[in-house]
Coordinates of C-alpha atoms and ligand atoms in Angstrom, one line a residue:
M239 CA 37.9 -57.7 43.8
A240 CA 40.5 -60.3 43.1
D241 CA 40.7 -61.6 39.6
A242 CA 39.5 -65.0 40.5
A243 CA 36.3 -63.6 42.1
V244 CA 35.4 -61.6 39.0
K245 CA 35.9 -64.7 37.0
I246 CA 33.5 -66.7 39.1
E247 CA 30.9 -63.9 39.0
A248 CA 31.1 -63.7 35.2
E249 CA 30.7 -67.4 34.9
Q250 CA 27.6 -67.3 37.0
E251 CA 25.9 -64.7 34.9
L252 CA 22.6 -66.2 33.9
T253 CA 19.8 -65.5 31.6
D254 CA 16.3 -67.1 31.5
G255 CA 13.4 -67.8 29.2
F256 CA 11.8 -64.5 29.7
N257 CA 14.9 -62.6 28.6
L258 CA 15.7 -64.9 25.8
I259 CA 12.4 -64.6 24.2
I260 CA 12.5 -60.8 24.4
D261 CA 16.1 -60.8 23.0
A262 CA 15.2 -63.1 20.1
L263 CA 12.2 -60.9 19.2
K264 CA 14.3 -57.7 19.4
L265 CA 17.2 -59.3 17.4
N266 CA 14.8 -59.9 14.7
G267 CA 13.1 -56.6 14.6
L268 CA 9.9 -57.7 16.1
N269 CA 9.3 -54.8 18.3
T270 CA 5.4 -54.8 18.8
I271 CA 3.4 -57.4 20.7
Y272 CA -0.5 -57.5 20.6
G273 CA -2.0 -59.5 23.3
V274 CA -3.9 -60.0 26.7
P275 CA -2.0 -60.7 29.9
G276 CA -2.5 -63.5 32.4
I277 CA -0.8 -66.7 33.6
P278 CA 1.9 -67.5 32.5
I279 CA 2.8 -64.5 30.4
T280 CA 2.0 -61.5 32.6
D281 CA 5.6 -60.9 33.7
F282 CA 6.8 -61.5 30.2
G283 CA 4.6 -58.6 28.9
R284 CA 6.0 -56.4 31.7
M285 CA 9.6 -57.3 31.0
A286 CA 9.1 -57.0 27.3
Q287 CA 7.7 -53.5 27.7
A288 CA 10.6 -52.6 30.0
A289 CA 12.9 -53.8 27.3
G290 CA 11.6 -51.4 24.8
I291 CA 9.1 -53.7 22.9
R292 CA 5.7 -52.0 22.3
V293 CA 3.2 -54.1 24.3
L294 CA -0.4 -53.5 23.4
S295 CA -2.8 -54.9 25.8
F296 CA -6.2 -55.7 24.4
R297 CA -9.6 -56.6 25.9
H298 CA -10.0 -59.8 24.0
E299 CA -7.4 -61.9 22.2
Q300 CA -9.3 -62.2 19.0
N301 CA -8.9 -58.6 18.4
A302 CA -5.2 -58.7 19.5
G303 CA -4.9 -61.5 16.9
Y304 CA -6.6 -59.6 14.1
A305 CA -4.2 -56.7 15.0
A306 CA -1.2 -58.9 14.7
S307 CA -2.4 -60.3 11.3
I308 CA -2.9 -57.0 9.7
A309 CA 0.4 -55.8 11.2
G310 CA 1.9 -58.6 9.2
F311 CA 0.2 -57.5 6.0
L312 CA 1.3 -53.9 6.4
T313 CA 4.9 -54.6 7.4
K314 CA 5.9 -57.9 5.7
K315 CA 7.1 -58.9 9.1
P316 CA 5.2 -61.4 11.2
G317 CA 2.7 -59.7 13.5
V318 CA 3.0 -61.1 17.0
C319 CA 0.1 -62.0 19.2
L320 CA 0.6 -63.1 22.8
T321 CA -2.0 -65.2 24.6
V322 CA -2.6 -67.1 27.8
S323 CA -3.2 -70.8 27.8
A324 CA -6.3 -72.7 26.7
P325 CA -9.1 -70.0 26.6
G326 CA -6.7 -67.1 25.6
F327 CA -5.1 -69.3 23.0
L328 CA -8.4 -70.4 21.6
N329 CA -9.6 -66.8 21.5
G330 CA -6.5 -66.0 19.5
L331 CA -6.8 -68.9 17.2
T332 CA -9.6 -67.6 15.0
A333 CA -7.2 -64.8 14.0
L334 CA -4.4 -67.3 13.3
A335 CA -6.6 -69.1 11.0
H336 CA -7.7 -65.9 9.5
A337 CA -4.1 -64.9 8.8
T338 CA -3.3 -68.2 7.3
T339 CA -6.4 -67.9 5.0
N340 CA -5.5 -64.4 4.0
C341 CA -1.8 -65.1 3.6
F342 CA -0.7 -62.6 6.2
P343 CA 2.5 -63.4 8.2
M344 CA 1.7 -63.8 11.9
I345 CA 3.1 -65.6 14.9
L346 CA 0.7 -66.5 17.8
M347 CA 2.8 -67.0 20.8
S348 CA 0.8 -68.6 23.6
G349 CA 1.7 -69.6 27.1
S350 CA 0.7 -73.2 27.9
S351 CA 0.4 -75.4 30.9
E352 CA 2.7 -78.1 32.2
R353 CA 3.4 -80.7 29.5
E354 CA 3.6 -83.6 31.9
I355 CA 0.2 -82.9 33.4
V356 CA -1.4 -81.9 30.1
D357 CA -0.2 -85.1 28.3
L358 CA -1.6 -87.2 31.1
Q359 CA -4.8 -85.3 31.0
Q360 CA -4.6 -84.7 34.8
G361 CA -6.5 -81.5 34.8
D362 CA -3.9 -78.8 35.0
Y363 CA -4.8 -75.1 35.2
E364 CA -6.0 -74.2 31.7
E365 CA -5.0 -77.7 30.4
M366 CA -5.0 -78.1 26.7
D367 CA -2.8 -79.7 23.9
Q368 CA -2.6 -76.4 22.2
L369 CA 0.0 -77.5 19.7
A370 CA -2.2 -80.3 18.3
I371 CA -5.2 -77.9 18.1
A372 CA -3.3 -75.2 16.2
K373 CA -1.6 -77.4 13.7
P374 CA -4.4 -77.8 11.2
L375 CA -5.2 -74.0 11.4
C376 CA -1.9 -72.6 10.5
K377 CA 1.2 -72.9 8.2
A378 CA 3.4 -74.3 10.9
A379 CA 3.4 -74.9 14.6
F380 CA 6.3 -75.3 17.0
R381 CA 6.9 -75.9 20.7
V382 CA 10.0 -74.8 22.6
L383 CA 10.9 -76.9 25.7
H384 CA 14.3 -75.7 26.4
A385 CA 15.6 -72.2 26.9
A386 CA 18.6 -73.0 24.7
D387 CA 16.1 -73.6 21.7
I388 CA 14.3 -70.2 22.0
G389 CA 16.5 -68.7 19.3
I390 CA 16.0 -71.6 16.9
G391 CA 12.2 -71.8 17.7
L392 CA 11.6 -68.1 16.9
A393 CA 13.8 -68.3 13.8
R394 CA 11.8 -71.2 12.6
A395 CA 8.5 -69.4 13.2
I396 CA 9.6 -66.2 11.4
R397 CA 10.8 -68.1 8.3
A398 CA 7.6 -70.2 8.2
A399 CA 5.5 -67.1 8.5
V400 CA 7.0 -65.0 5.9
S401 CA 8.7 -67.2 3.3
G402 CA 6.9 -68.5 0.3
R403 CA 3.1 -67.8 0.7
P404 CA 3.0 -66.0 4.0
G405 CA 0.7 -67.3 6.9
G406 CA 0.1 -67.9 10.5
V407 CA 2.5 -69.7 12.8
Y408 CA 1.8 -71.1 16.2
L409 CA 4.6 -71.0 18.8
D410 CA 3.9 -72.8 22.0
L411 CA 5.6 -71.6 25.1
P412 CA 5.1 -73.8 28.1
A413 CA 5.1 -71.9 31.4
K414 CA 8.2 -73.7 32.7
L415 CA 10.2 -72.3 29.8
F416 CA 10.0 -68.7 30.9
G417 CA 11.6 -69.4 34.3
Q418 CA 14.3 -71.8 32.9
V419 CA 17.8 -70.3 33.3
M420 CA 21.0 -70.9 31.4
D421 CA 24.4 -69.3 31.1
A422 CA 24.0 -65.9 29.7
E423 CA 26.8 -66.1 27.1
A424 CA 25.5 -69.4 25.8
G425 CA 22.1 -67.9 25.7
K426 CA 23.2 -65.1 23.7
K427 CA 25.0 -67.4 21.3
S428 CA 21.8 -69.4 20.9
L429 CA 19.9 -66.6 19.3
V430 CA 19.4 -66.5 15.7
K431 CA 19.0 -63.4 13.5
V432 CA 17.1 -64.6 10.6
I433 CA 18.8 -63.7 7.3
D434 CA 16.7 -63.1 4.2
A435 CA 13.6 -64.4 5.8
A436 CA 11.6 -64.3 2.6
P437 CA 14.1 -65.1 -0.2
A438 CA 13.2 -64.0 -3.7
Q439 CA 11.6 -66.8 -5.8
I440 CA 12.6 -66.2 -9.3
P441 CA 10.1 -67.3 -12.0
S442 CA 11.4 -69.6 -14.8
P443 CA 12.2 -67.8 -18.0
D444 CA 10.0 -70.2 -20.0
A445 CA 7.0 -69.3 -17.8
V446 CA 7.6 -65.7 -18.3
K447 CA 8.0 -66.0 -22.0
R448 CA 4.8 -68.1 -22.1
A449 CA 2.8 -65.6 -20.1
L450 CA 4.0 -62.7 -22.4
E451 CA 3.0 -64.6 -25.5
V452 CA -0.5 -65.2 -24.2
L453 CA -0.9 -61.7 -23.0
K454 CA 0.2 -60.4 -26.4
S455 CA -2.3 -62.4 -28.3
A456 CA -5.2 -61.0 -26.3
K457 CA -7.9 -59.0 -27.9
K458 CA -9.6 -58.1 -24.6
P459 CA -7.0 -58.4 -21.9
L460 CA -7.6 -57.8 -18.1
I461 CA -5.4 -57.6 -15.2
I462 CA -6.7 -58.5 -11.8
L463 CA -4.7 -57.2 -8.8
G464 CA -5.1 -59.1 -5.5
K465 CA -4.1 -58.3 -2.1
G466 CA -0.9 -60.5 -2.6
A467 CA 0.2 -57.8 -5.1
A468 CA -0.4 -55.1 -2.4
Y469 CA 1.5 -57.1 0.2
A470 CA 4.5 -57.4 -2.0
Q471 CA 5.2 -53.7 -1.8
V472 CA 6.5 -53.4 -5.4
D473 CA 4.0 -50.8 -6.1
E474 CA 6.1 -49.0 -8.9
A475 CA 6.8 -52.2 -10.7
V476 CA 3.1 -53.1 -10.7
R477 CA 2.1 -49.6 -11.9
S478 CA 4.6 -49.8 -14.6
L479 CA 3.5 -53.3 -15.8
V480 CA -0.1 -52.0 -15.9
E481 CA 0.7 -48.7 -17.6
K482 CA 3.2 -50.1 -20.1
T483 CA 0.8 -52.7 -21.3
G484 CA -2.2 -50.4 -21.3
I485 CA -4.4 -53.1 -20.1
P486 CA -7.4 -52.4 -18.0
F487 CA -7.1 -53.4 -14.4
L488 CA -9.5 -54.6 -11.7
P489 CA -8.3 -54.3 -8.2
M490 CA -9.6 -56.7 -5.6
S491 CA -10.8 -55.1 -2.4
M492 CA -7.5 -54.7 -0.5
A493 CA -5.6 -54.1 -3.7
K494 CA -7.6 -50.9 -4.2
G495 CA -5.2 -47.9 -4.2
L496 CA -2.3 -50.0 -5.6
L497 CA -3.0 -47.8 -8.6
P498 CA -5.6 -45.1 -7.8
D499 CA -9.2 -46.1 -8.4
T500 CA -9.4 -42.9 -10.6
H501 CA -6.6 -44.2 -12.9
P502 CA -7.8 -44.0 -16.5
Q503 CA -7.2 -47.9 -16.8
C504 CA -9.1 -48.8 -13.7
A505 CA -12.0 -51.0 -14.5
G506 CA -13.4 -51.2 -11.0
A507 CA -16.7 -49.6 -12.0
A508 CA -17.1 -51.9 -15.0
R509 CA -16.4 -55.1 -13.1
S510 CA -19.3 -57.2 -14.5
T511 CA -18.3 -56.1 -18.1
V512 CA -14.6 -56.9 -17.9
L513 CA -15.2 -60.3 -16.2
K514 CA -17.7 -61.4 -18.8
D515 CA -16.1 -60.1 -22.0
S516 CA -12.3 -60.3 -21.4
D517 CA -10.4 -63.0 -23.3
V518 CA -7.1 -63.2 -21.4
V519 CA -7.0 -62.5 -17.7
M520 CA -3.7 -62.0 -15.8
L521 CA -4.1 -62.5 -12.1
I522 CA -1.4 -60.8 -10.0
G523 CA -1.5 -62.1 -6.4
A524 CA -5.2 -62.7 -6.7
R525 CA -6.8 -66.2 -6.2
L526 CA -9.6 -67.6 -8.2
N527 CA -11.7 -68.4 -5.1
W528 CA -15.3 -67.5 -4.4
L529 CA -14.5 -63.7 -4.4
L530 CA -14.0 -64.2 -8.2
S531 CA -16.7 -66.7 -8.7
H532 CA -14.0 -69.5 -9.1
G533 CA -13.1 -68.2 -12.5
K534 CA -16.2 -69.7 -14.1
G535 CA -20.0 -69.5 -14.4
K536 CA -22.4 -66.8 -15.1
S537 CA -20.3 -63.8 -14.0
W538 CA -17.5 -64.9 -16.3
G539 CA -19.6 -65.0 -19.4
E540 CA -19.6 -67.3 -22.4
A541 CA -16.5 -66.2 -24.2
P542 CA -13.6 -68.6 -23.8
K543 CA -11.0 -67.3 -21.3
K544 CA -7.3 -67.8 -20.9
F545 CA -5.8 -67.3 -17.5
I546 CA -2.2 -66.2 -16.7
Q547 CA -1.6 -66.4 -13.0
I548 CA 1.2 -64.9 -10.9
D549 CA 1.5 -66.4 -7.5
I550 CA 4.2 -67.6 -5.1
E551 CA 2.4 -70.8 -4.4
P552 CA 2.6 -73.5 -7.2
K553 CA -0.4 -75.2 -5.8
E554 CA -2.5 -72.3 -6.5
M555 CA -2.4 -73.0 -10.3
D556 CA -5.4 -74.9 -11.8
S557 CA -7.0 -74.6 -8.3
N558 CA -10.4 -73.9 -10.0
V559 CA -9.9 -73.6 -13.8
E560 CA -7.0 -74.2 -16.1
I561 CA -4.1 -71.8 -16.0
V562 CA -2.6 -71.6 -19.5
A563 CA 0.4 -69.6 -18.2
P564 CA 1.3 -70.2 -14.7
V565 CA 4.1 -67.8 -13.5
V566 CA 5.3 -69.1 -10.0
G567 CA 7.5 -66.8 -8.0
D568 CA 7.3 -63.8 -5.7
I569 CA 5.3 -61.0 -7.2
G570 CA 8.2 -58.5 -7.3
S571 CA 10.5 -61.0 -9.1
C572 CA 7.5 -62.1 -11.5
V573 CA 6.5 -58.6 -12.3
S574 CA 10.1 -57.3 -12.9
A575 CA 10.6 -60.4 -15.3
L576 CA 7.4 -59.6 -17.2
L577 CA 8.5 -55.9 -17.5
A578 CA 11.8 -56.9 -18.8
G579 CA 10.0 -58.5 -21.8
I580 CA 7.8 -55.5 -22.5
D581 CA 9.4 -53.0 -24.7
G582 CA 8.4 -49.8 -26.4
K583 CA 6.9 -52.0 -29.3
W584 CA 4.4 -53.7 -27.0
P585 CA 1.0 -53.4 -28.7
A586 CA -1.7 -51.4 -26.9
P587 CA -4.9 -53.5 -26.4
P588 CA -7.4 -52.9 -29.2
A589 CA -9.1 -49.6 -28.8
D590 CA -12.5 -51.0 -29.2
W591 CA -12.0 -53.1 -26.0
T592 CA -10.5 -50.2 -23.9
N593 CA -13.2 -47.9 -25.1
V594 CA -16.0 -50.4 -24.2
V595 CA -14.5 -50.6 -20.6
K596 CA -14.1 -46.9 -20.3
T597 CA -17.7 -46.1 -21.5
K598 CA -19.1 -48.6 -19.2
R599 CA -17.1 -47.3 -16.3
D600 CA -17.9 -43.6 -17.0
D601 CA -21.6 -44.5 -17.3
N602 CA -21.7 -46.3 -14.0
V603 CA -19.8 -43.5 -12.2
A604 CA -22.1 -40.9 -13.7
K605 CA -25.2 -43.0 -12.6
M606 CA -24.0 -43.2 -9.1
A607 CA -22.9 -39.5 -8.7
P608 CA -26.4 -38.0 -7.8
R609 CA -27.1 -40.7 -5.3
L610 CA -23.9 -39.9 -3.5
M611 CA -24.8 -36.2 -3.1
N612 CA -28.1 -36.8 -1.4
N613 CA -28.6 -35.1 2.0
N614 CA -31.6 -37.4 3.1
V615 CA -32.6 -37.8 6.8
P616 CA -32.5 -40.5 7.8
M617 CA -29.4 -41.1 5.8
D618 CA -29.1 -43.9 3.4
Y619 CA -25.8 -45.7 2.5
H620 CA -25.2 -43.6 -0.5
G621 CA -25.6 -40.2 1.2
A622 CA -23.4 -41.2 4.1
L623 CA -20.8 -42.9 1.8
G624 CA -20.7 -39.9 -0.6
V625 CA -19.3 -37.8 2.4
L626 CA -16.7 -40.4 3.4
R627 CA -15.7 -40.8 -0.2
T628 CA -14.9 -37.0 -0.5
I629 CA -13.0 -37.2 3.0
I630 CA -10.8 -40.0 1.7
K631 CA -10.2 -38.2 -1.5
E632 CA -9.0 -35.2 0.6
R633 CA -7.0 -37.4 2.9
P634 CA -5.6 -40.1 0.8
D635 CA -3.0 -41.2 3.3
A636 CA -5.6 -42.1 5.9
I637 CA -6.2 -45.8 6.4
L638 CA -9.7 -47.0 5.8
V639 CA -10.9 -50.0 7.9
N640 CA -14.3 -51.5 6.7
E641 CA -16.5 -54.3 7.7
G642 CA -20.3 -55.1 7.6
A643 CA -22.5 -56.4 4.9
N644 CA -24.1 -53.5 3.1
T645 CA -21.7 -51.2 4.9
L646 CA -18.8 -53.2 3.4
D647 CA -20.1 -53.9 -0.2
L648 CA -21.3 -50.3 -0.8
A649 CA -18.2 -48.6 0.8
R650 CA -15.9 -50.8 -1.3
G651 CA -17.6 -49.7 -4.5
I652 CA -18.1 -46.0 -3.6
I653 CA -15.0 -44.9 -1.7
D654 CA -12.1 -44.6 -4.2
M655 CA -8.6 -45.3 -2.8
Y656 CA -5.5 -43.6 -3.9
Q657 CA -2.7 -45.2 -2.3
P658 CA -1.5 -48.7 -1.8
R659 CA -2.5 -50.7 1.4
K660 CA -4.8 -48.1 2.8
R661 CA -8.0 -50.2 2.6
L662 CA -8.2 -52.9 5.1
D663 CA -11.3 -55.1 5.2
V664 CA -12.9 -58.5 6.0
G665 CA -10.7 -60.4 3.6
T666 CA -11.0 -63.9 2.2
W667 CA -13.6 -65.1 4.7
G668 CA -15.7 -62.0 4.9
I669 CA -15.1 -62.1 8.5
M670 CA -16.9 -59.8 11.0
G671 CA -14.8 -58.6 13.9
I672 CA -11.6 -57.3 12.4
G673 CA -12.6 -53.7 12.9
M674 CA -10.9 -52.4 16.1
G675 CA -8.0 -54.9 16.0
Y676 CA -7.2 -53.7 12.4
A677 CA -7.7 -50.0 13.4
I678 CA -5.4 -50.3 16.3
A679 CA -2.6 -52.1 14.4
A680 CA -2.9 -49.7 11.5
A681 CA -2.5 -46.7 13.8
I682 CA 0.4 -48.3 15.5
E683 CA 2.4 -49.6 12.5
T684 CA 1.8 -46.7 10.2
G685 CA 1.3 -43.6 12.4
K686 CA -1.4 -42.5 9.9
P687 CA -5.0 -41.5 11.0
V688 CA -7.6 -44.4 10.7
L689 CA -11.1 -44.1 9.5
C690 CA -13.3 -47.2 10.4
V691 CA -16.6 -47.6 8.5
E692 CA -18.5 -50.3 10.4
G693 CA -21.8 -51.9 10.3
D694 CA -23.5 -51.8 13.6
S695 CA -23.5 -55.5 13.8
A696 CA -19.8 -55.7 12.6
F697 CA -18.7 -53.2 15.2
G698 CA -20.2 -55.2 17.9
F699 CA -17.7 -58.1 17.5
S700 CA -14.8 -55.9 18.7
G701 CA -16.6 -52.9 20.2
M702 CA -15.0 -53.2 23.7
E703 CA -11.6 -52.2 22.1
V704 CA -12.7 -48.6 22.0
E705 CA -11.3 -48.6 25.4
T706 CA -7.9 -49.8 24.1
I707 CA -8.1 -47.1 21.5
C708 CA -8.7 -44.4 24.1
R709 CA -6.0 -45.9 26.5
Y710 CA -3.4 -45.7 23.9
K711 CA -4.7 -42.4 22.5
L712 CA -4.9 -43.6 19.0
P713 CA -5.9 -41.5 16.0
V714 CA -9.0 -43.6 15.2
C715 CA -12.3 -42.4 14.0
I716 CA -15.0 -44.9 14.0
V717 CA -18.2 -44.4 12.0
I718 CA -21.0 -46.7 12.7
F719 CA -23.6 -47.1 10.1
N720 CA -26.5 -47.8 12.5
N721 CA -29.4 -49.3 10.8
D722 CA -30.6 -51.1 13.8
G723 CA -29.4 -54.5 12.8
I724 CA -27.8 -57.1 10.6
Y725 CA -28.5 -56.1 6.9
R726 CA -31.6 -54.0 8.1
G727 CA -33.5 -53.2 11.3
T728 CA -36.9 -53.9 10.0
D729 CA -37.3 -57.6 10.4
V730 CA -40.2 -58.9 12.5
N731 CA -40.6 -62.0 14.5
S732 CA -43.4 -64.0 12.8
S733 CA -43.8 -66.5 15.8
G734 CA -46.1 -64.1 17.8
T735 CA -43.7 -64.2 20.8
S736 CA -42.1 -61.0 22.1
D737 CA -38.5 -61.7 21.2
P738 CA -37.2 -59.5 18.4
A739 CA -36.3 -61.1 15.1
P740 CA -32.8 -62.6 14.9
T741 CA -31.3 -59.9 12.7
V742 CA -32.5 -56.7 14.7
F743 CA -30.9 -54.8 17.5
V744 CA -32.2 -52.4 20.0
K745 CA -33.7 -49.5 18.1
G746 CA -32.1 -46.1 18.2
S747 CA -28.9 -47.3 20.0
R748 CA -26.2 -44.6 20.8
Y749 CA -22.9 -46.3 20.1
D750 CA -21.3 -42.9 20.6
K751 CA -21.9 -43.1 24.3
M752 CA -19.6 -46.2 24.5
M753 CA -16.6 -43.9 23.3
E754 CA -17.5 -41.2 25.8
A755 CA -17.4 -43.8 28.6
F756 CA -13.7 -44.0 28.1
G757 CA -12.9 -40.4 27.5
G758 CA -13.2 -40.3 23.8
V759 CA -15.4 -38.1 21.5
G760 CA -18.9 -39.4 20.8
V761 CA -21.0 -37.8 18.1
N762 CA -24.6 -38.7 17.0
A763 CA -24.9 -37.8 13.3
T764 CA -28.3 -37.8 11.7
S765 CA -27.5 -36.1 8.3
P766 CA -24.6 -36.3 5.8
D767 CA -23.7 -32.8 6.8
D768 CA -23.4 -33.8 10.5
L769 CA -21.3 -36.8 9.5
K770 CA -19.0 -34.8 7.4
R771 CA -18.4 -32.2 10.0
A772 CA -17.8 -34.8 12.7
V773 CA -15.4 -37.0 10.7
N774 CA -13.3 -34.0 9.5
E775 CA -13.1 -32.7 13.1
A776 CA -11.9 -36.2 14.3
M777 CA -9.4 -36.6 11.5
D778 CA -8.1 -33.1 12.3
S779 CA -7.8 -33.6 16.0
G780 CA -6.6 -37.2 16.0
K781 CA -8.7 -37.9 19.0
P782 CA -10.3 -41.2 19.4
T783 CA -13.9 -40.6 18.1
L784 CA -17.0 -42.7 17.6
I785 CA -19.7 -41.4 15.3
N786 CA -23.1 -43.0 15.5
A787 CA -24.3 -42.4 12.0
V788 CA -28.2 -42.9 12.1
L789 CA -29.2 -44.7 9.0
D790 CA -32.6 -45.6 7.7
P791 CA -33.4 -49.0 9.3
A792 CA -34.9 -50.0 5.9
A793 CA -31.7 -49.2 4.1
G794 CA -29.8 -52.3 3.2
S795 CA -30.5 -55.6 1.6
E796 CA -30.1 -59.2 2.7
S797 CA -26.3 -60.1 3.0
G798 CA -25.3 -57.0 1.0
R799 CA -24.1 -57.9 -2.4
I800 CA -23.9 -61.7 -1.7
G801 CA -27.4 -62.6 -0.9
N802 CA -27.2 -65.2 -3.7
L803 CA -25.0 -67.3 -1.4
N804 CA -27.9 -67.9 1.0
P805 CA -29.1 -71.5 0.6
Q806 CA -32.5 -71.7 -1.0
S807 CA -35.1 -74.5 -0.8
K808 CA -38.0 -75.2 -3.2
L809 CA -40.2 -75.6 -0.2
K810 CA -42.2 -72.5 0.8
K811 CA -40.6 -70.6 3.8
K812 CA -42.8 -71.1 6.9
Ligands
LIG1022 C1 -17.4 -64.0 12.3 C2 -18.7 -63.7 11.6 N1 -19.8 -63.9 12.1 C3 -20.9 -63.7 11.4 C4 -21.0 -63.3 10.0 C5 -22.2 -63.2 9.3 N2 -22.4 -61.8 8.9 C6 -22.1 -61.4 7.7 S1 -22.4 -59.7 7.6 C7 -23.0 -59.6 9.3 C8 -23.4 -58.3 9.9 C9 -23.9 -57.4 8.8 O1 -24.7 -56.4 9.6 P1 -24.0 -54.9 9.8 O2 -22.5 -55.1 10.1 O3 -24.7 -54.1 10.6 O4 -23.9 -54.3 8.2 P2 -25.3 -53.7 7.4 O5 -25.4 -54.7 6.3 O6 -26.3 -53.7 8.3 O7 -24.7 -52.5 6.8 C10 -22.9 -60.8 9.8 C11 -23.3 -61.1 11.2 C12 -19.6 -63.1 9.5 N3 -19.5 -62.7 8.3 N4 -18.6 -63.3 10.3
LIG1023 MG1 -26.4 -52.9 10.2

């Protein structure tokens, strides 16, 4: 070819929106997409897969969204969820709001319809002003209209998702954008590799000094670890802070395992005592929301309390009660700064306090022990969970996904965790439906075996994804605590009609057959021994497995441990 012809051809080299989005994702190390295909993103998914991105196709966007949210928690990179316009977008939106509430970095990328038609409300295919709807439910929302802006658009989304307090970000991608072409060289130049996406936020020295003084003055100190501390991935620093101060610690649900639950300073089994009787409480990446009774009221006792709070979000301070020593910064920087002020002369907490905590904990553990060894048929929660507790002890690197009411509350208390970020559960909202999405993302992101402990109701919210688990051949073992319903399977309809009560399901259901339908292993387990055998087999084989654990329908109490949150009236119930 003549030189001139080569030049013209090079000049004509073009790229398009499809390729630029893929290139921008890859450039920023976002190599996994969780989503559901359809107009206008079907080809995009195919092309992304061909380009080496792992594209996991779900049966419902909500589950793909939950997967992306927990991928964000596990990796500190935004988990990416991809949805179609209007209905797909809305299905993904719950997960985006969930990510924001839980401070998980996530990007919901959704295709959308033609702006010109949507804005004139002329009834386009799947018409919806998605950007406006997403905005109040996430940390930031952006729309990209020009292919040349894809690089900047994704960079903004990544920064918004992971910097400061992480959260959900919406990125609106109108159908027309995908097909827009531009010069390939200019396109390449327009991409942005985000540098230092979550910059360290160093706490002020004064704040650190103040916190250390308050901590040192304590007679009955307590450290509460939240999932923010687990997210930070500064496990050694957190452990060192706890151990050097000698202060009892209480892990919130998803912070379990940051230090082992069997650690001599763990106060997990003495929760009510330490909340009531402590005098200084240091919160590390934990918020004083409903999960900690807002830091006041009966569960916090009469004794005056001083709170030290470590959080990246300044607005978190004084959210519910006065924080006498706010330490604002990223957990890693804050914990390191505190550690720098703790030397060999740091006084151990008074022995009468640590002994009280230890005695209470040991008593509670001893009281529980015989119940966990029962081999009752039908099973109760304790018998079934006793088995699972041993399995996690023997396989501490497995990931435990957990949802339900009794199934959640009892499993959280009974199953000890030994390693950080191994317990994934319903989070801040107590949301049902995270199960299969979390399990899939956990398997994909970590390559570890996953054990899901699911209430029968909880499982129903994402149950169709067992097909996804089989399709991708993931090492996921699902145990369904089947007590025939929500909280219990024994409620009766008092109206005299033949409808069942609102909280009960078909009696004697065989969820294991759902797994068999897609080629996975299904087991019906009626005793703790059965359960133990089946779970161990599944964890050894890595084959997708669903175990229908038949529980006594009368086992379980209303709303698990949070029945007190149900509204009450002085009027007699009809
Ligand atoms: C999205 C969502 N919908 C509804 C609820 C209300 N809810 C709380 S727990 C629960 C199910 C509890 O039953 P199950 O999972 O079977 O656990 P069990 O107590 O029977 O062990 C429901 C529906 C919720 N938390 N989240
Ligand atoms: Mg149930």
